[in-house]
Tab-separated table of C-alpha atoms in Angstrom:
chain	number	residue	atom	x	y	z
A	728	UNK	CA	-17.114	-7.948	17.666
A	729	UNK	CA	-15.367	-4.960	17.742
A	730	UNK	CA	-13.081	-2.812	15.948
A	731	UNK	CA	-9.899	-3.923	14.179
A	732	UNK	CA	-7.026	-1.883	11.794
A	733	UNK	CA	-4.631	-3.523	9.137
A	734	UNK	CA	-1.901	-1.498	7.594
A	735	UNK	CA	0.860	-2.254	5.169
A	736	UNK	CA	4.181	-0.546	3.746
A	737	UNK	CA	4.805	-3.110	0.909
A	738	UNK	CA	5.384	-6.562	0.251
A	739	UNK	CA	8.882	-8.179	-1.195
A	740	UNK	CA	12.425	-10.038	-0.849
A	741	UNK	CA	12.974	-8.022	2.057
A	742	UNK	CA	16.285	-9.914	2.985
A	743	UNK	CA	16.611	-10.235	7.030
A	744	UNK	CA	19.767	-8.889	6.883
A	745	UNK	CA	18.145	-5.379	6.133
A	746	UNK	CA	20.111	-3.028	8.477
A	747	UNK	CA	18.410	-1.301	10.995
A	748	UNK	CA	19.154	2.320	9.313
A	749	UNK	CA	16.491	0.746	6.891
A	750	UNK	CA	14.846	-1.164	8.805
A	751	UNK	CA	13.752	0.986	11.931
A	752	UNK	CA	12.678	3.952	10.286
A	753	UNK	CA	10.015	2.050	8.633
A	754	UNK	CA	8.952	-0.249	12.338
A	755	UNK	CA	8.887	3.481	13.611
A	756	UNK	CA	6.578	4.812	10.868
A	757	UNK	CA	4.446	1.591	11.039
A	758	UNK	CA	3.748	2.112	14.490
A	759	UNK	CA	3.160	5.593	14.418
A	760	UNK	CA	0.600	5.240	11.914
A	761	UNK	CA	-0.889	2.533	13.772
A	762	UNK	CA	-1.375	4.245	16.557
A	763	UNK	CA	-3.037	7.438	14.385
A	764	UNK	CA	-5.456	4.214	13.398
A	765	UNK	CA	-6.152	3.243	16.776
A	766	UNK	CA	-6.687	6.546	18.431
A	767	UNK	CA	-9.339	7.651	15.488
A	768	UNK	CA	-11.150	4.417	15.790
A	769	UNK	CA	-11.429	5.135	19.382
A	770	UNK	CA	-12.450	8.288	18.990
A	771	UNK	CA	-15.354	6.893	17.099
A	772	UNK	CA	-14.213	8.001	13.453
A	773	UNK	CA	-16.087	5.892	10.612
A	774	UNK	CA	-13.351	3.829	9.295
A	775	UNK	CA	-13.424	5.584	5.536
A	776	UNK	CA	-12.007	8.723	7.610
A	777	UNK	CA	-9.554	6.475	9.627
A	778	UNK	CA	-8.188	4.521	6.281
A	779	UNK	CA	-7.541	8.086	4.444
A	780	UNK	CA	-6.106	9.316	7.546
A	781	UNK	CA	-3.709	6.680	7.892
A	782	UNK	CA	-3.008	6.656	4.611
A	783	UNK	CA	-2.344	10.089	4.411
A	784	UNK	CA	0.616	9.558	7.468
A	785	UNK	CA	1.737	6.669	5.053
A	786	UNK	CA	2.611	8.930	2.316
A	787	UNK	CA	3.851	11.897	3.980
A	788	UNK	CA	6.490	9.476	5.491
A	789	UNK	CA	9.386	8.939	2.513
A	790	UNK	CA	10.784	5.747	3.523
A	791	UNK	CA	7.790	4.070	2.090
A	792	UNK	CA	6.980	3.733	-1.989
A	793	UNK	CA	3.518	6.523	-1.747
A	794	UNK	CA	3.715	10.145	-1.619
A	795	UNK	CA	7.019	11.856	-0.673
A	796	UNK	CA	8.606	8.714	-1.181
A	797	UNK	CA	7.306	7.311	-4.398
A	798	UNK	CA	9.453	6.097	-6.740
A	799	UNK	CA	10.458	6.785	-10.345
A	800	UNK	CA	9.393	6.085	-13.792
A	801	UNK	CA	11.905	5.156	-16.513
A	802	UNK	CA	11.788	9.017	-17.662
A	803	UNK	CA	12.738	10.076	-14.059
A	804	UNK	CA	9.403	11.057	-13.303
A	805	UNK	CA	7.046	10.385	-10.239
A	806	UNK	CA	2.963	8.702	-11.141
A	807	UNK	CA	1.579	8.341	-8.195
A	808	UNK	CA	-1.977	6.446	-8.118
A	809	UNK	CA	-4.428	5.318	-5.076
A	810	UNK	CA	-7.912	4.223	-4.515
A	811	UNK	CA	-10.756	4.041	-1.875
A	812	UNK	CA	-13.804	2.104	-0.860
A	813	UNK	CA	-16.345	1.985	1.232
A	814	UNK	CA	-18.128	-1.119	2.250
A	815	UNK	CA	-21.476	-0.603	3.292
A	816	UNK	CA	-22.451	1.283	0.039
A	817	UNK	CA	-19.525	0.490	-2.011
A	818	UNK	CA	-18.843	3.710	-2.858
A	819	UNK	CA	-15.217	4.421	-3.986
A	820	UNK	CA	-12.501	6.849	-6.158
A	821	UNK	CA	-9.316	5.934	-7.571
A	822	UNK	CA	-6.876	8.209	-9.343
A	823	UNK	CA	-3.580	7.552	-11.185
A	824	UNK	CA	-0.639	9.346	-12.587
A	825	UNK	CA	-0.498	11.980	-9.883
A	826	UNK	CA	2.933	13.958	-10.388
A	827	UNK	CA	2.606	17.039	-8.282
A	828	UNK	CA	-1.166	15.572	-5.512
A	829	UNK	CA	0.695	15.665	-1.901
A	830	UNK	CA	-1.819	13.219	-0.781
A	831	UNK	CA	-3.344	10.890	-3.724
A	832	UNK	CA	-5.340	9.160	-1.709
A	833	UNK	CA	-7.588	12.231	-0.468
A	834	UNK	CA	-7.671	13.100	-3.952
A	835	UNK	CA	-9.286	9.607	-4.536
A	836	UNK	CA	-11.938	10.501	-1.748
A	837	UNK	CA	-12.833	13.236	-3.341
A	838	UNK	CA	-13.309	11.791	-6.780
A	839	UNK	CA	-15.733	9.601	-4.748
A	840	UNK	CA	-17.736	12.237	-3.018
A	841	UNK	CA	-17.505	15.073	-5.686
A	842	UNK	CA	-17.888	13.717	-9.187
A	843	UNK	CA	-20.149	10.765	-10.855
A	844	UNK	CA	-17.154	9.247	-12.035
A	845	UNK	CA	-14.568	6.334	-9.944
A	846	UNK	CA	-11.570	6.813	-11.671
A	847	UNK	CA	-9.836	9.954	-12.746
A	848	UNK	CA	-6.121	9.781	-14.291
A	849	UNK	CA	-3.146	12.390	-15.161
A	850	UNK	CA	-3.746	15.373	-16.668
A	851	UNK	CA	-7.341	15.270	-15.532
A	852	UNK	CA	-6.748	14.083	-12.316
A	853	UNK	CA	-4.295	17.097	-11.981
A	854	UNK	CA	-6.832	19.664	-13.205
A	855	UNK	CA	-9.526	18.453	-10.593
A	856	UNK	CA	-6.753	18.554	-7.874
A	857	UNK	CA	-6.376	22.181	-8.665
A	858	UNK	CA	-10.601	22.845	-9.109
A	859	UNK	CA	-10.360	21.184	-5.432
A	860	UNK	CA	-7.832	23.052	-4.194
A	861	UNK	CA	-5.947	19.858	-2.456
A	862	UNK	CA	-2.581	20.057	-1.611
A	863	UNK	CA	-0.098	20.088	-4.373
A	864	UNK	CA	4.061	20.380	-4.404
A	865	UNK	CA	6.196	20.694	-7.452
A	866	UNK	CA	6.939	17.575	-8.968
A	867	UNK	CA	10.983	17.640	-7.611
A	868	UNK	CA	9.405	17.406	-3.936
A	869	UNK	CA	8.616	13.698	-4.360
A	870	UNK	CA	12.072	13.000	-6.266
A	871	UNK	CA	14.563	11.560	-3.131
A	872	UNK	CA	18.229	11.084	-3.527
A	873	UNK	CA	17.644	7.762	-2.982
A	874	UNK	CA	15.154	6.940	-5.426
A	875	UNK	CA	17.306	8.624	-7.881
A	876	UNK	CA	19.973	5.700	-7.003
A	877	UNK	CA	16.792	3.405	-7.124
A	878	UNK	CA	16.135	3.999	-10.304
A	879	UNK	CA	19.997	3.571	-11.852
A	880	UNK	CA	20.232	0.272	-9.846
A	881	UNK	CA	17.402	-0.959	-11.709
A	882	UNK	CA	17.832	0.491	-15.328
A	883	UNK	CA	21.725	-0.741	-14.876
A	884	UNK	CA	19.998	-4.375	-14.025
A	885	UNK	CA	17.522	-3.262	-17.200
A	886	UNK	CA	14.825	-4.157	-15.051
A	887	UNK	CA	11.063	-3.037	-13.419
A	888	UNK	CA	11.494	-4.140	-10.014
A	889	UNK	CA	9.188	-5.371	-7.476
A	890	UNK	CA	8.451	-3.761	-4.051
A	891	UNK	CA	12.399	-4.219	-2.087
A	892	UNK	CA	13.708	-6.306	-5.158
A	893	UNK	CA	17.440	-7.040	-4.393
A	894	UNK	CA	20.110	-6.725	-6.849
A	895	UNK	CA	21.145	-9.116	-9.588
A	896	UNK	CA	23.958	-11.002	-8.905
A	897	UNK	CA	25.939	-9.158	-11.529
A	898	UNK	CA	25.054	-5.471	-10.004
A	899	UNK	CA	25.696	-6.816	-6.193
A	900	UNK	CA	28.531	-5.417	-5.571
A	901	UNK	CA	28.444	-1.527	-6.810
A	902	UNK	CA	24.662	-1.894	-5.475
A	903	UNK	CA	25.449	-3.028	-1.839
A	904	UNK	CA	27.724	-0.352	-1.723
A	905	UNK	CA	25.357	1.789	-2.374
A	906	UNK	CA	22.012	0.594	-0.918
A	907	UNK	CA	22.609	-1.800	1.900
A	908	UNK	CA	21.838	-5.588	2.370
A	909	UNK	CA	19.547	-4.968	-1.334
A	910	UNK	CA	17.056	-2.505	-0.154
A	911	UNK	CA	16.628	-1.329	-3.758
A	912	UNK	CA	13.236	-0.327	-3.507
A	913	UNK	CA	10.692	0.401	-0.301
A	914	UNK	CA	6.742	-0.351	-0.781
A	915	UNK	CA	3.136	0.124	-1.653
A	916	UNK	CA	0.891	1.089	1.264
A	917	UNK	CA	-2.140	0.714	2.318
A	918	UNK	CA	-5.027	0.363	5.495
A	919	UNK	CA	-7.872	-1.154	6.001
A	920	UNK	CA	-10.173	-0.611	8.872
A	921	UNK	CA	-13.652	-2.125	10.647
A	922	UNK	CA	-15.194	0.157	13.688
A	923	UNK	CA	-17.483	-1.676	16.220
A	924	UNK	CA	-20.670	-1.393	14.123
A	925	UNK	CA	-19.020	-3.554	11.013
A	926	UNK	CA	-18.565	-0.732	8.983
A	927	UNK	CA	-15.693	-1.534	6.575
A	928	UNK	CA	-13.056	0.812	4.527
A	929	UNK	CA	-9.771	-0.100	2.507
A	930	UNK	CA	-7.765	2.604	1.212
A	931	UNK	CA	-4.151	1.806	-1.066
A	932	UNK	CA	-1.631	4.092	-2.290
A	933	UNK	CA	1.930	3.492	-4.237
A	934	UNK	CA	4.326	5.159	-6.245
A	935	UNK	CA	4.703	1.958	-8.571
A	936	UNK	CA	7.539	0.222	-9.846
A	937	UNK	CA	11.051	1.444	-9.939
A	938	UNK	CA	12.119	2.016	-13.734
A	939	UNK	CA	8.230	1.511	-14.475
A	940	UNK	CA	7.330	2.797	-18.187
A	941	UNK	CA	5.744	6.219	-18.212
A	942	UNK	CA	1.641	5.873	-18.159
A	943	UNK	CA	2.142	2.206	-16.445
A	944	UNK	CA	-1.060	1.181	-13.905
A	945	UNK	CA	-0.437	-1.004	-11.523
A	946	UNK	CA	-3.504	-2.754	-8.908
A	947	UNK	CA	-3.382	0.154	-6.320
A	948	UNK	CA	-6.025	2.268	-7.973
A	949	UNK	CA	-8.219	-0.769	-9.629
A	950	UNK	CA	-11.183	-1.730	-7.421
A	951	UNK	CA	-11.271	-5.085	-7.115
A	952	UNK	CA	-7.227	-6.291	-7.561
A	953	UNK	CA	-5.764	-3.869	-5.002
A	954	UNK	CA	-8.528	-2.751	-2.936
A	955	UNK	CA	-12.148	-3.674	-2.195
A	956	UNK	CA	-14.402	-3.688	0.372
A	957	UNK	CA	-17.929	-4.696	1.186
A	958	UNK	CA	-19.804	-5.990	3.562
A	959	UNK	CA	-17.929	-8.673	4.498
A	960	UNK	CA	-14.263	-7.438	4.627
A	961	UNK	CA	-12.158	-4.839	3.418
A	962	UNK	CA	-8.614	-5.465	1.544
A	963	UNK	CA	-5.576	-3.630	0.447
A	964	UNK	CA	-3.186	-5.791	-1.490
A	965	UNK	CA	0.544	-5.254	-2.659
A	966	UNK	CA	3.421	-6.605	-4.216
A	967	UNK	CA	3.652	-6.806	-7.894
A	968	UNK	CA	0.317	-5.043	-9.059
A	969	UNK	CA	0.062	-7.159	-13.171
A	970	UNK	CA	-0.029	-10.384	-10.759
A	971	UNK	CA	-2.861	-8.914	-8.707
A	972	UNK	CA	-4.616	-7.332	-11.435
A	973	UNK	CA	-4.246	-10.891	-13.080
A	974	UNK	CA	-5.698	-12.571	-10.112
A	975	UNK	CA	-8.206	-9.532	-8.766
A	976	UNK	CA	-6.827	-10.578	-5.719
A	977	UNK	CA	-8.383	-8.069	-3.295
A	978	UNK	CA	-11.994	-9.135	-4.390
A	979	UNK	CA	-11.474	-12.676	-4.657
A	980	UNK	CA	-11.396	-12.541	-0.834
A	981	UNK	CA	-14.611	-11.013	-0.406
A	982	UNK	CA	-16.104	-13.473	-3.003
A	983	UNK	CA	-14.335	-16.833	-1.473
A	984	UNK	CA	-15.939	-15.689	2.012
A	985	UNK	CA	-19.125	-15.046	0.307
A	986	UNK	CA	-19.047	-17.879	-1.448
A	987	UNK	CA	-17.264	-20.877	-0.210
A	988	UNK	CA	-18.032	-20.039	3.319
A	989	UNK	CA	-14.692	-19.846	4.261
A	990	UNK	CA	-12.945	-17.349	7.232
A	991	UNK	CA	-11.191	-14.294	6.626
A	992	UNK	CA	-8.145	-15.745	7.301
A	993	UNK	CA	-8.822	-19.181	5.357
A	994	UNK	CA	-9.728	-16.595	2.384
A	995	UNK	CA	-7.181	-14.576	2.180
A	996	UNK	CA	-4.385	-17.631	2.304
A	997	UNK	CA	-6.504	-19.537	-0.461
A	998	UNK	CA	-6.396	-15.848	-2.794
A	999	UNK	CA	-2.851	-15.250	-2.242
A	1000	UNK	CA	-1.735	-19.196	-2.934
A	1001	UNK	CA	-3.165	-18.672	-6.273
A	1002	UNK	CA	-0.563	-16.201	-6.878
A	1003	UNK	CA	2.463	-16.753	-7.985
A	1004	UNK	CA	5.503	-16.943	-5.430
A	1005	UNK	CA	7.333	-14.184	-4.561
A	1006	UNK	CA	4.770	-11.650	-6.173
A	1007	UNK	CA	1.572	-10.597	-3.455
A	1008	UNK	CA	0.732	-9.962	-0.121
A	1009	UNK	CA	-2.516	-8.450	1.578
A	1010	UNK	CA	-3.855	-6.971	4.590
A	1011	UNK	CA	-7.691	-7.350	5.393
A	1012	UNK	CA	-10.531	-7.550	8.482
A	1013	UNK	CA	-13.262	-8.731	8.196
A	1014	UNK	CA	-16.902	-7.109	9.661
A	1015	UNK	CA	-16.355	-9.220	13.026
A	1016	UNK	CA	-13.055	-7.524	13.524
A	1017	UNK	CA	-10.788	-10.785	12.019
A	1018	UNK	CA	-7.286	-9.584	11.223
A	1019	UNK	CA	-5.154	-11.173	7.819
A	1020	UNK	CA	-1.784	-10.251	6.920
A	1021	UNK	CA	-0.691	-12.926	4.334
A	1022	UNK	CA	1.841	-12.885	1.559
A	1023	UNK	CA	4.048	-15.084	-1.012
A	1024	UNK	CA	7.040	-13.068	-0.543
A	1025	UNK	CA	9.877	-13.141	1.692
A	1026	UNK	CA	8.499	-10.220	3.767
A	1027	UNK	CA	5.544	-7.809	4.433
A	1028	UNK	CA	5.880	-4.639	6.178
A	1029	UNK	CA	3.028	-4.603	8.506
A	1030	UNK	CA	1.320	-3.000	11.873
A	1031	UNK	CA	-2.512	-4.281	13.144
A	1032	UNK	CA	-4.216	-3.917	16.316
A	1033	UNK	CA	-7.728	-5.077	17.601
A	1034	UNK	CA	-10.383	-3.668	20.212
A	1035	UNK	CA	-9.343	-6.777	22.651
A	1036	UNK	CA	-5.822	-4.889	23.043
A	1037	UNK	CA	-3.615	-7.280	20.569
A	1038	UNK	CA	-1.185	-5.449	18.525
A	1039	UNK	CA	1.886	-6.293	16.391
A	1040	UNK	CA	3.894	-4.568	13.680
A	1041	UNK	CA	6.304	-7.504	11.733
A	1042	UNK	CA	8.537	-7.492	8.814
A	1043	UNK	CA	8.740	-11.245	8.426
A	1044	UNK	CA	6.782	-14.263	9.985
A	1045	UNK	CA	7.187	-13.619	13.303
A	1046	UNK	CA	6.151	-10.473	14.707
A	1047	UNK	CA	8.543	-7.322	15.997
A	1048	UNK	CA	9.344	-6.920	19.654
């Protein structure tokens, strides 16, 4: 046993044609923030620190759907939501409809630690922010040029898309112009982390979904469908959130290893197969220090590393070089 980190930056039809101006910025940020993982898990950190932490890097980097680069609403706006557990005491926050939080997922820590209450949303969520003096931006920080685009491609298609949905057949041609090889939308992100003592953490944060109605929740701040952890494993899901809310995907792993005996690995392929294609995806470890990265869609950005020195950051089924 030892410890073992699992991080994600969304799950989708990532076409393999993605060019590499869209492609290596995000291998680059993977990477980075697996190696922020790796060096606090050596340095002893509990791995609820270590999952907000990399989290944190997650959504300060904009070419992922969290944070600076969440996307937009169908009003134009920016509702960002994220949760975190712990799983020795199963302890956790969530928070939703963030639209000026830098950091959402610290804001979920504190909800945690500083009030009797899991889940805190919009305008109170905002007003607690402020009472806890976390970072905040004005809302046109988190609005990119290219979500902007993001958002026409998809209302043009009169669509909610999925994590890296390409376009429509009918749209293809003004939308490869302008967003290459379909990369209409980038993804949900998320960590989850196990130190050499079993301790467990999961931590998710997302934007949404591009052209999303105002006020829409999706699985990244519910307990249970996009993140859970106990004593078992720890999960942070992604993909198309009313599918994993539907399935409570991220606790349906804990509860098929509790309960049907089954592996990490063995677990989380049986959760996500119950899913429909083309919808979910998951990272998890387990308290031994397994590693799962499974999905249902064409590809998952991902990054994971072990104690025993293995390491990979993929796109598709076969790992990066």
């Amino acid at each position: 046993m030892g410890w073992a980190i699992a991080l994600h930056g969304g799950a989708g039809d990532i076409p393999r044609s993605l060019l590499p101006d869209r492609r290596l910025p995000r291998e680059a940020g993977l990477r980075h923030c697996l190696d922020v993982g790796i060096a606090a898990l050596k340095a002893h950190k509990h791995p609820l620190d270590v999952v907000e932490l990399v989290v944190r890097e997650l959504e300060n980097y904009p070419h992922f759907n969290a944070g600076k680069g969440s996307v937009l609403t169908s009003s134009g706006t920016v509702e960002m939501e994220a949760s975190i557990m712990d799983g020795k005491s199963k302890k956790c926050g969530a928070v939703s409809g963030l639209s000026t939080v830098v950091n959402a997922v610290s804001l979920a820590r504190l909800v945690m630690e500083k009030t009797p209450h899991i889940y805190l949303g919009f305008h109170g969520a905002e007003a607690f922010a402020r009472e806890q003096g976390v970072e905040t931006a004005d809302p046109s920080y988190f609005i990119t040029p290219e979500n902007i685009e993001r958002l026409k491609q998809a209302q043009d298609a009169n669509r909610v898309q999925i994590d890296y949905t390409q376009p429509v057949q009918k749209e293809a041609k003004d939308a490869a112009a302008k967003i290459p090889n379909g990369d209409s939308q980038i993804g949900t992100v998320g960590c989850v982390a196990v130190d050499s003592e079993g301790n467990l953490a999961s931590a998710t944060s997302t934007g949404g979904l591009v052209n999303k109605m105002a006020g829409r929740i999706g699985d990244s701040p519910i307990i249970g469908a996009g993140t859970y952890a106990n004593h078992l494993c720890a999960v942070s899901a992604t993909g198309k959130g009313e599918a994993m809310i539907r399935g409570t995907v991220a606790r349906d792993v804990a509860a098929v290893m509790e309960f049907k005996g089954l592996s990490l690995k063995e677990a989380a392929a049986y959760v996500i197969d119950q899913v429909p294609p083309g919808n979910a995806g998951l990272v998890a470890v387990s308290s031994t220090g397994e590693i799962a990265t499974v999905f249902n869609t064409t590809g998952m950005f991902r990054a994971c590393a072990r104690e025993d020195g293995y390491s990979e950051v993929a796109i598709w089924d076969s790992p990066l070089k």
